[in-house]
Tab-separated table of C-alpha atoms and ligand atoms in Angstrom:
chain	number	residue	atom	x	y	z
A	1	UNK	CA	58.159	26.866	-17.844
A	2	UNK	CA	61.525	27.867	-18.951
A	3	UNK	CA	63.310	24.063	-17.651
A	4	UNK	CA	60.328	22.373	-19.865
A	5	UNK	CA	60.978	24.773	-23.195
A	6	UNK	CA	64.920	23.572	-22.474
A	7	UNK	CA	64.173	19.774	-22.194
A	8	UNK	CA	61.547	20.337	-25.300
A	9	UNK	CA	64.587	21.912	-27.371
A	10	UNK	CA	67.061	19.221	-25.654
A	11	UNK	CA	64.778	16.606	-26.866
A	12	UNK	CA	65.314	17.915	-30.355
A	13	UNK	CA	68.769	17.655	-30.350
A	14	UNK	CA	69.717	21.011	-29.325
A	15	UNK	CA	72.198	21.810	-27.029
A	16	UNK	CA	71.214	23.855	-24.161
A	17	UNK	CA	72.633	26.258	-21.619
A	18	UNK	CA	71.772	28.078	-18.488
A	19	UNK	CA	71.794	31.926	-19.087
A	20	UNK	CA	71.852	34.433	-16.742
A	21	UNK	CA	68.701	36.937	-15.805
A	22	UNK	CA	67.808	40.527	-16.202
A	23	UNK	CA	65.512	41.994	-13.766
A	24	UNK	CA	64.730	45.286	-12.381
A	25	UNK	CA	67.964	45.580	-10.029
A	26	UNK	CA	70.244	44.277	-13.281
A	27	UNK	CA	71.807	41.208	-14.462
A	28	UNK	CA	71.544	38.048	-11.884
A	29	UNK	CA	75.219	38.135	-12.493
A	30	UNK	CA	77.924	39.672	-10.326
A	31	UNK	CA	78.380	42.869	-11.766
A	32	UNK	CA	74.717	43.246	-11.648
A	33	UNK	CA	73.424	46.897	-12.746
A	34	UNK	CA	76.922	47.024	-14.269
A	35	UNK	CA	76.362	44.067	-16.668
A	36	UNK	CA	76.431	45.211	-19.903
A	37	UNK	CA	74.630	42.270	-21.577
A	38	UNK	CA	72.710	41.728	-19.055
A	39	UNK	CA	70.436	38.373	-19.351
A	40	UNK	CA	72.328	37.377	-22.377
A	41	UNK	CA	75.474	35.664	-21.326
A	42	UNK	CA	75.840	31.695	-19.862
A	43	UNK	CA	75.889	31.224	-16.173
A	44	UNK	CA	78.393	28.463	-16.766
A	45	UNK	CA	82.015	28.565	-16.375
A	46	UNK	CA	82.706	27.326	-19.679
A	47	UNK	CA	80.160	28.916	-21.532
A	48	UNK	CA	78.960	27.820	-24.595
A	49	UNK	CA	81.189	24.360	-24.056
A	50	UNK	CA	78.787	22.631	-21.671
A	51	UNK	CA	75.723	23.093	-23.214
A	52	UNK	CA	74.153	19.794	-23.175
A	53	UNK	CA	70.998	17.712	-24.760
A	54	UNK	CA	71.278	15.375	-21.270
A	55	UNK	CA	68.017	16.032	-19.587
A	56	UNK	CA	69.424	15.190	-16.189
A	57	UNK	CA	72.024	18.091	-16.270
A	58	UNK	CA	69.384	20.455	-17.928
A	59	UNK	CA	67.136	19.572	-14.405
A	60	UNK	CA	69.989	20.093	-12.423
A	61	UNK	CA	70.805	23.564	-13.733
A	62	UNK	CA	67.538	24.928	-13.892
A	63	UNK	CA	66.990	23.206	-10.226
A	64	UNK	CA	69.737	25.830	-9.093
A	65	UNK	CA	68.274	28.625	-11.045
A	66	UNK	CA	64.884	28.158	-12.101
A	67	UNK	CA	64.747	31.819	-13.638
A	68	UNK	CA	67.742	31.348	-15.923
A	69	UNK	CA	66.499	32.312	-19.459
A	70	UNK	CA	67.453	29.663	-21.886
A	71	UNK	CA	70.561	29.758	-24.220
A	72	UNK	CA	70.696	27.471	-27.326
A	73	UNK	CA	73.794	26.332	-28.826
A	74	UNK	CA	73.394	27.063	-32.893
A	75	UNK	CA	75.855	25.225	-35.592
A	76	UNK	CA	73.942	22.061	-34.632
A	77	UNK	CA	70.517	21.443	-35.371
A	78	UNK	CA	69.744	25.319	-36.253
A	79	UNK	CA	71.716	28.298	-37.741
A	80	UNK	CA	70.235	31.763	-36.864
A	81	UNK	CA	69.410	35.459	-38.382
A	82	UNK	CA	69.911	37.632	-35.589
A	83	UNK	CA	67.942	40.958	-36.432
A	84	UNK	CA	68.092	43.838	-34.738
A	85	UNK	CA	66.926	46.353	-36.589
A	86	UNK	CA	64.610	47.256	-39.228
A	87	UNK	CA	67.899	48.129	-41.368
A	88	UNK	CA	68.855	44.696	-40.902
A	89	UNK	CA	65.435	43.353	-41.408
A	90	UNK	CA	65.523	45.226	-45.328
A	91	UNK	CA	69.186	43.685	-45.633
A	92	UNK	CA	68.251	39.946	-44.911
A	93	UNK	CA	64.925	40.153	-47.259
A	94	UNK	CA	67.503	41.786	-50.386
A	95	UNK	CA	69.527	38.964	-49.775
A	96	UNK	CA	66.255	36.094	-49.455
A	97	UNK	CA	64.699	37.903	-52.721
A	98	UNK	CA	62.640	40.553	-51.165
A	99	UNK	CA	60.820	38.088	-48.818
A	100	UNK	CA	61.254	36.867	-45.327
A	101	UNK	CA	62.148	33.070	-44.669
A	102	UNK	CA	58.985	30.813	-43.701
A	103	UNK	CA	60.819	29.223	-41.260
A	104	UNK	CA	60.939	29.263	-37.421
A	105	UNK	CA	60.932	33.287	-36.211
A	106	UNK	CA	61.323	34.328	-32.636
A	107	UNK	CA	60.402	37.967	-31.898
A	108	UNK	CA	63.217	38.951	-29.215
A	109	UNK	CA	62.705	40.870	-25.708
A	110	UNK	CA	64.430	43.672	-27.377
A	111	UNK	CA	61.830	44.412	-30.710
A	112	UNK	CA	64.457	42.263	-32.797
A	113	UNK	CA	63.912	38.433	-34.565
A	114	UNK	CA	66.066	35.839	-34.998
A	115	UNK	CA	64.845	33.584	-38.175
A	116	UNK	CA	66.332	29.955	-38.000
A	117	UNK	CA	67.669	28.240	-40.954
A	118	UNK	CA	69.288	24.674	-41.066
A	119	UNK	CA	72.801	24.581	-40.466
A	120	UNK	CA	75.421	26.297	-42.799
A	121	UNK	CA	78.529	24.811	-41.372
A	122	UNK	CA	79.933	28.665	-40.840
A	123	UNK	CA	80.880	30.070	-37.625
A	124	UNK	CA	79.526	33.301	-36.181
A	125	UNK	CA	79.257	36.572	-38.760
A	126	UNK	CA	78.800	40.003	-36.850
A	127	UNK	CA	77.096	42.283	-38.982
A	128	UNK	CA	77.128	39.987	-41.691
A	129	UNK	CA	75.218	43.316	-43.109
A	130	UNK	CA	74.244	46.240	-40.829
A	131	UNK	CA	71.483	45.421	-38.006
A	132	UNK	CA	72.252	41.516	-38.846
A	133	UNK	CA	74.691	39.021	-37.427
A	134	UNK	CA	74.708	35.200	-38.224
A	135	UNK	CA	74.870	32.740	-35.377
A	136	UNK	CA	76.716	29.396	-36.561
A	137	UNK	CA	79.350	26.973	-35.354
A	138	UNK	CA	80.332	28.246	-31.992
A	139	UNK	CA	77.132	30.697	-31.116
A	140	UNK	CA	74.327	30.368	-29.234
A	141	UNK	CA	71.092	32.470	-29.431
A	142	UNK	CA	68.576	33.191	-26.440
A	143	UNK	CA	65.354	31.363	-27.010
A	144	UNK	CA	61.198	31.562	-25.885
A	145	UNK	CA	60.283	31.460	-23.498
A	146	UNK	CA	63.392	33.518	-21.695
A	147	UNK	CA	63.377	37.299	-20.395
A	148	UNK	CA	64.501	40.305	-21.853
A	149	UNK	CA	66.378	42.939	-19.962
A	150	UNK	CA	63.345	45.055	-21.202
A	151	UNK	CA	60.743	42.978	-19.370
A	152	UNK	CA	59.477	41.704	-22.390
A	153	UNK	CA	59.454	38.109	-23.384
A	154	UNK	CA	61.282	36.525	-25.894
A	155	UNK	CA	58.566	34.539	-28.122
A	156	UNK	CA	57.457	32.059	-30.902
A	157	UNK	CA	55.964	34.167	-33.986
A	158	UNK	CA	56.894	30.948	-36.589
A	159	UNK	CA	57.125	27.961	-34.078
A	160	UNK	CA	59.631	25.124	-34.791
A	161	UNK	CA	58.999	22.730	-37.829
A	162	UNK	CA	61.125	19.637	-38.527
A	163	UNK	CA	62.525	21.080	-41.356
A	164	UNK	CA	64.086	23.959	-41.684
A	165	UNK	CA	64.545	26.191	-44.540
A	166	UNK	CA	68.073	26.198	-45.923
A	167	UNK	CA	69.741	30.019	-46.946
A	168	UNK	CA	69.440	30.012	-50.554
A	169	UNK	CA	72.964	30.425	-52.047
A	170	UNK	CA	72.675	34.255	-51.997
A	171	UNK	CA	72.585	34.075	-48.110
A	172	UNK	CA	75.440	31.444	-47.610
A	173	UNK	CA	77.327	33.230	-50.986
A	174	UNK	CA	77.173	36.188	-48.155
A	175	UNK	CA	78.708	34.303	-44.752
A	176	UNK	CA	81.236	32.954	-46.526
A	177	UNK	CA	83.119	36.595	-47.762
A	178	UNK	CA	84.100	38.437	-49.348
A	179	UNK	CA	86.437	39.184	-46.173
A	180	UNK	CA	88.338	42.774	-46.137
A	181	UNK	CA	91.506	41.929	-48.079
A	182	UNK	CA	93.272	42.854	-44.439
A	183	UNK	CA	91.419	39.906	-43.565
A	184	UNK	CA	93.599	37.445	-45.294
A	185	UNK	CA	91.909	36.859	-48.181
A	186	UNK	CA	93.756	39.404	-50.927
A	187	UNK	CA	91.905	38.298	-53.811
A	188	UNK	CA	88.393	38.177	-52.647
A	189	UNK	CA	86.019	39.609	-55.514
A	190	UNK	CA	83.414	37.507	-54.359
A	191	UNK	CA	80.147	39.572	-54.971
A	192	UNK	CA	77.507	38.700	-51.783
A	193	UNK	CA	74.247	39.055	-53.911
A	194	UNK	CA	73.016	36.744	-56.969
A	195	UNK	CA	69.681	38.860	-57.219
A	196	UNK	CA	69.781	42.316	-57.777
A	197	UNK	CA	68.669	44.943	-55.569
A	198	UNK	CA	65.959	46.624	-56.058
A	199	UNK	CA	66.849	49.920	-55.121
A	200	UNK	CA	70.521	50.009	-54.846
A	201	UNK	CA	71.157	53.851	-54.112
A	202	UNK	CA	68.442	53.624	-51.380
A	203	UNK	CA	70.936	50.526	-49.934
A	204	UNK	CA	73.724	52.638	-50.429
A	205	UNK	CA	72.531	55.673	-48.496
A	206	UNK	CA	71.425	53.074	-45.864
A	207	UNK	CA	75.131	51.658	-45.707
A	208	UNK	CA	76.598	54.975	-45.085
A	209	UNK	CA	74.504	55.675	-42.655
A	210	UNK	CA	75.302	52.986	-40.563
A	211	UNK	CA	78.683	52.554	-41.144
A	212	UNK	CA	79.118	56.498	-40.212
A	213	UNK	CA	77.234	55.912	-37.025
A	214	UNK	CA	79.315	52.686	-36.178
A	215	UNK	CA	82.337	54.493	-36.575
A	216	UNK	CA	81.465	57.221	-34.419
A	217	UNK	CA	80.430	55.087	-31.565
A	218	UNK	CA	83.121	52.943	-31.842
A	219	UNK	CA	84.876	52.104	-28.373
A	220	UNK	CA	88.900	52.941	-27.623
A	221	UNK	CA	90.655	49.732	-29.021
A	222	UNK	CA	88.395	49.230	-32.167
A	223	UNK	CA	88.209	52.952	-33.604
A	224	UNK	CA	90.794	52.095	-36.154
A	225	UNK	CA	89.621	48.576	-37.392
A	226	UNK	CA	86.158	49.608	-37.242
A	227	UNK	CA	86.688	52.851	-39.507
A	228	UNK	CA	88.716	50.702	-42.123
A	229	UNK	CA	85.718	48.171	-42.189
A	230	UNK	CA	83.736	51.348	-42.922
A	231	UNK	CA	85.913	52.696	-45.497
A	232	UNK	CA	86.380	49.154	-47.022
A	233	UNK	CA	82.277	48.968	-47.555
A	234	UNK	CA	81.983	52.633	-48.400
A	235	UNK	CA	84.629	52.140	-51.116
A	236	UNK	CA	83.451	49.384	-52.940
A	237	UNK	CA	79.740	51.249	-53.007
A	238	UNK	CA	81.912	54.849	-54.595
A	239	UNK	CA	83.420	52.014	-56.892
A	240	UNK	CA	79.601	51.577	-58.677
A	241	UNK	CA	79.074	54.955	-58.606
A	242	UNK	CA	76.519	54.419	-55.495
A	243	UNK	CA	78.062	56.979	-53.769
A	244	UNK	CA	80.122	59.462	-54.113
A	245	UNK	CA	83.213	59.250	-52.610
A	246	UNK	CA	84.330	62.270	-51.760
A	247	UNK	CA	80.550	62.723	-49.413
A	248	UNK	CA	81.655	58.984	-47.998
A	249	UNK	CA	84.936	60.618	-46.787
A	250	UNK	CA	84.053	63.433	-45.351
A	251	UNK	CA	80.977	61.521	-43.502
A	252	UNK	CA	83.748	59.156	-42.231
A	253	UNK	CA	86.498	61.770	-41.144
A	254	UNK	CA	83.341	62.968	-39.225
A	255	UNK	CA	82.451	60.394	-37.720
A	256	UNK	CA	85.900	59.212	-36.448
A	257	UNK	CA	86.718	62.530	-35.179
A	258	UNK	CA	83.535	62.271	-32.659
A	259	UNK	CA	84.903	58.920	-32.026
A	260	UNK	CA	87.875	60.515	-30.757
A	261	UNK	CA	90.481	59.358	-33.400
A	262	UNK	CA	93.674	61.680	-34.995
A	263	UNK	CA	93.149	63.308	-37.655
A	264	UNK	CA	96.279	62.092	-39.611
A	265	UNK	CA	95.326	59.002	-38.435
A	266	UNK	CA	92.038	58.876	-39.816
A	267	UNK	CA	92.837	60.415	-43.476
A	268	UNK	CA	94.951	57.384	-43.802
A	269	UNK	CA	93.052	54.695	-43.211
A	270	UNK	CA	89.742	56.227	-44.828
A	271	UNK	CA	92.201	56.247	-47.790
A	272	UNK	CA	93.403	52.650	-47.696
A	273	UNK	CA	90.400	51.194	-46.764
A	274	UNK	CA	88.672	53.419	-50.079
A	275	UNK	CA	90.991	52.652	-52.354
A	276	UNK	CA	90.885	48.484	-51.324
A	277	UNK	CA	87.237	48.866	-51.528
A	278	UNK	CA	87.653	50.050	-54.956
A	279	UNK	CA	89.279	46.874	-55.852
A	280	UNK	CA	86.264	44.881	-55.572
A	281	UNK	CA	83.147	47.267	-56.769
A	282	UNK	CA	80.221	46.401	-55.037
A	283	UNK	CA	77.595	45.037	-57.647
A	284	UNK	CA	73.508	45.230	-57.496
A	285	UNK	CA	73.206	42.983	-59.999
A	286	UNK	CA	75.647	39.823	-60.088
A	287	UNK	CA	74.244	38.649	-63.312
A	288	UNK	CA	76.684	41.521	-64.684
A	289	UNK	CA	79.963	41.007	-62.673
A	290	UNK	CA	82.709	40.773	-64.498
A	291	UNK	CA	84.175	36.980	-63.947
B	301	LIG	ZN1	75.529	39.808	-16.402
């Protein structure tokens, strides 16, 4: 079943992959019960570079492991919404106008979608907003009929349709930046949404919590960048008066502690990364940015 889903998505042009397994004793890779993706990553030495649309390889591979779950290169024929979470569910319908696309949806093995939309051109965006990440150029997404580490399969809700939608220009506005100004990109003013939300404080609160709880379980090595991310977001929501800053802070400084990271430390970049953020007030409704 799972070789004839990957020549099926071969024959439409999709490159495919061999992915490893998760089953009850762990991943079918070697670090087993250790794996911490387990089922999710390509059984290939070079990865996401040999996926193929050649049927005869696909046999071969799934031949040698006829359990592998089924990894799809995106960029090419699809780009994906990965959701995992109902907070990223709310972000991706703000963004698509307070609907969900119509397009092809998978229900994943974890409770999460992925909604396909024709390609942007963009490479990968983790949390393009919280509980969403965008697989482009360079990603790949695990398709139906693979297995989850839960036990649960990963499956068609919208099947496959030869056209895709494309992101409306809110959803591509938002791939494309604005990037931190750390980032390389000092002048970025770029406002992600064209239609207004509908309840911006609501989003607001909803940012904070997230970023506060992504700060706090942020692993040794990405404490710092991850808290001035935070800030950054935070900032440009105490900017239009969504929050209030001096609450964002202290929810922060918080969080980072539990993370583990110096106080000095933290104070500092909470306060660069606020006062950048600043720079470039978030706005619910673009029809009023200032040019
Ligand atoms: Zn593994």
């Amino acid at each position: 079943m799972l070789l004839t889903a990957a020549l099926a998505y071969a024959r439409h042009g999709i490159p495919v992959l061999p992915v490893h397994t998760a089953g009850p004793d762990g991943c079918s890779c070697d670090r087993g019960e250790r794996c911490e993706h387990p089922g999710k990553h390509p059984r290939l030495r070079h990865g996401l570079t040999e996926a193929t649309t050649d049927p005869r390889l696909i046999e071969t591979w799934w031949r040698r492991w006829p359990s592998a779950n089924v990894g799809l290169r995106t960029g090419v024929v699809m780009d994906v919404a990965d959701v995992d979470s109902e907070e990223g569910w709310h972000g991706l319908c703000h963004v698509l106008g307070g609907s969900l696309p119509e397009g092809p949806a998978v229900r994943t093995g974890s409770g999460g979608w992925h909604f396909w939309f024709s390609p942007t051109g963009f490479g990968n965006r983790v949390r393009l907003l919280p509980g969403l990440d965008w697989r482009g150029s360079g990603g790949y997404v695990v398709a139906p009929p693979s297995r989850h580490a839960t036990g649960a399969d990963y499956r068609w809700v919208h099947r496959p349709t030869d056209d895709l939608p494309s992101g409306p220009p809110a959803l591509r506005e938002l791939i494309e930046g604005p990037h931190p100004p750390w980032h390389g990109n000092p002048d970025a003013r770029t406002v992600p949404f064209h239609r207004p939300i509908a309840h911006p404080e609501r989003y607001a609160q909803a940012v904070l919590t997230a970023e506060t709880d992504r700060v706090a379980r942020a692993p040794k090595g990405t404490r710092n960048d991850t808290l001035n991310r935070a800030a950054f977001a935070l900032g440009r929501l105490a900017a239009a008066a969504l929050l209030d800053p001096r609450e964002a802070a202290q929810s922060l400084e918080a969080a980072a502690q539990f993370a583990g990271l110096g106080r000095a430390e933290t104070r500092r970049t909470i306060r660069s990364g606020m006062s950048a953020g600043r720079r470039a007030p978030f706005t619910p409704d673009p029809t009023h940015r200032a040019a």
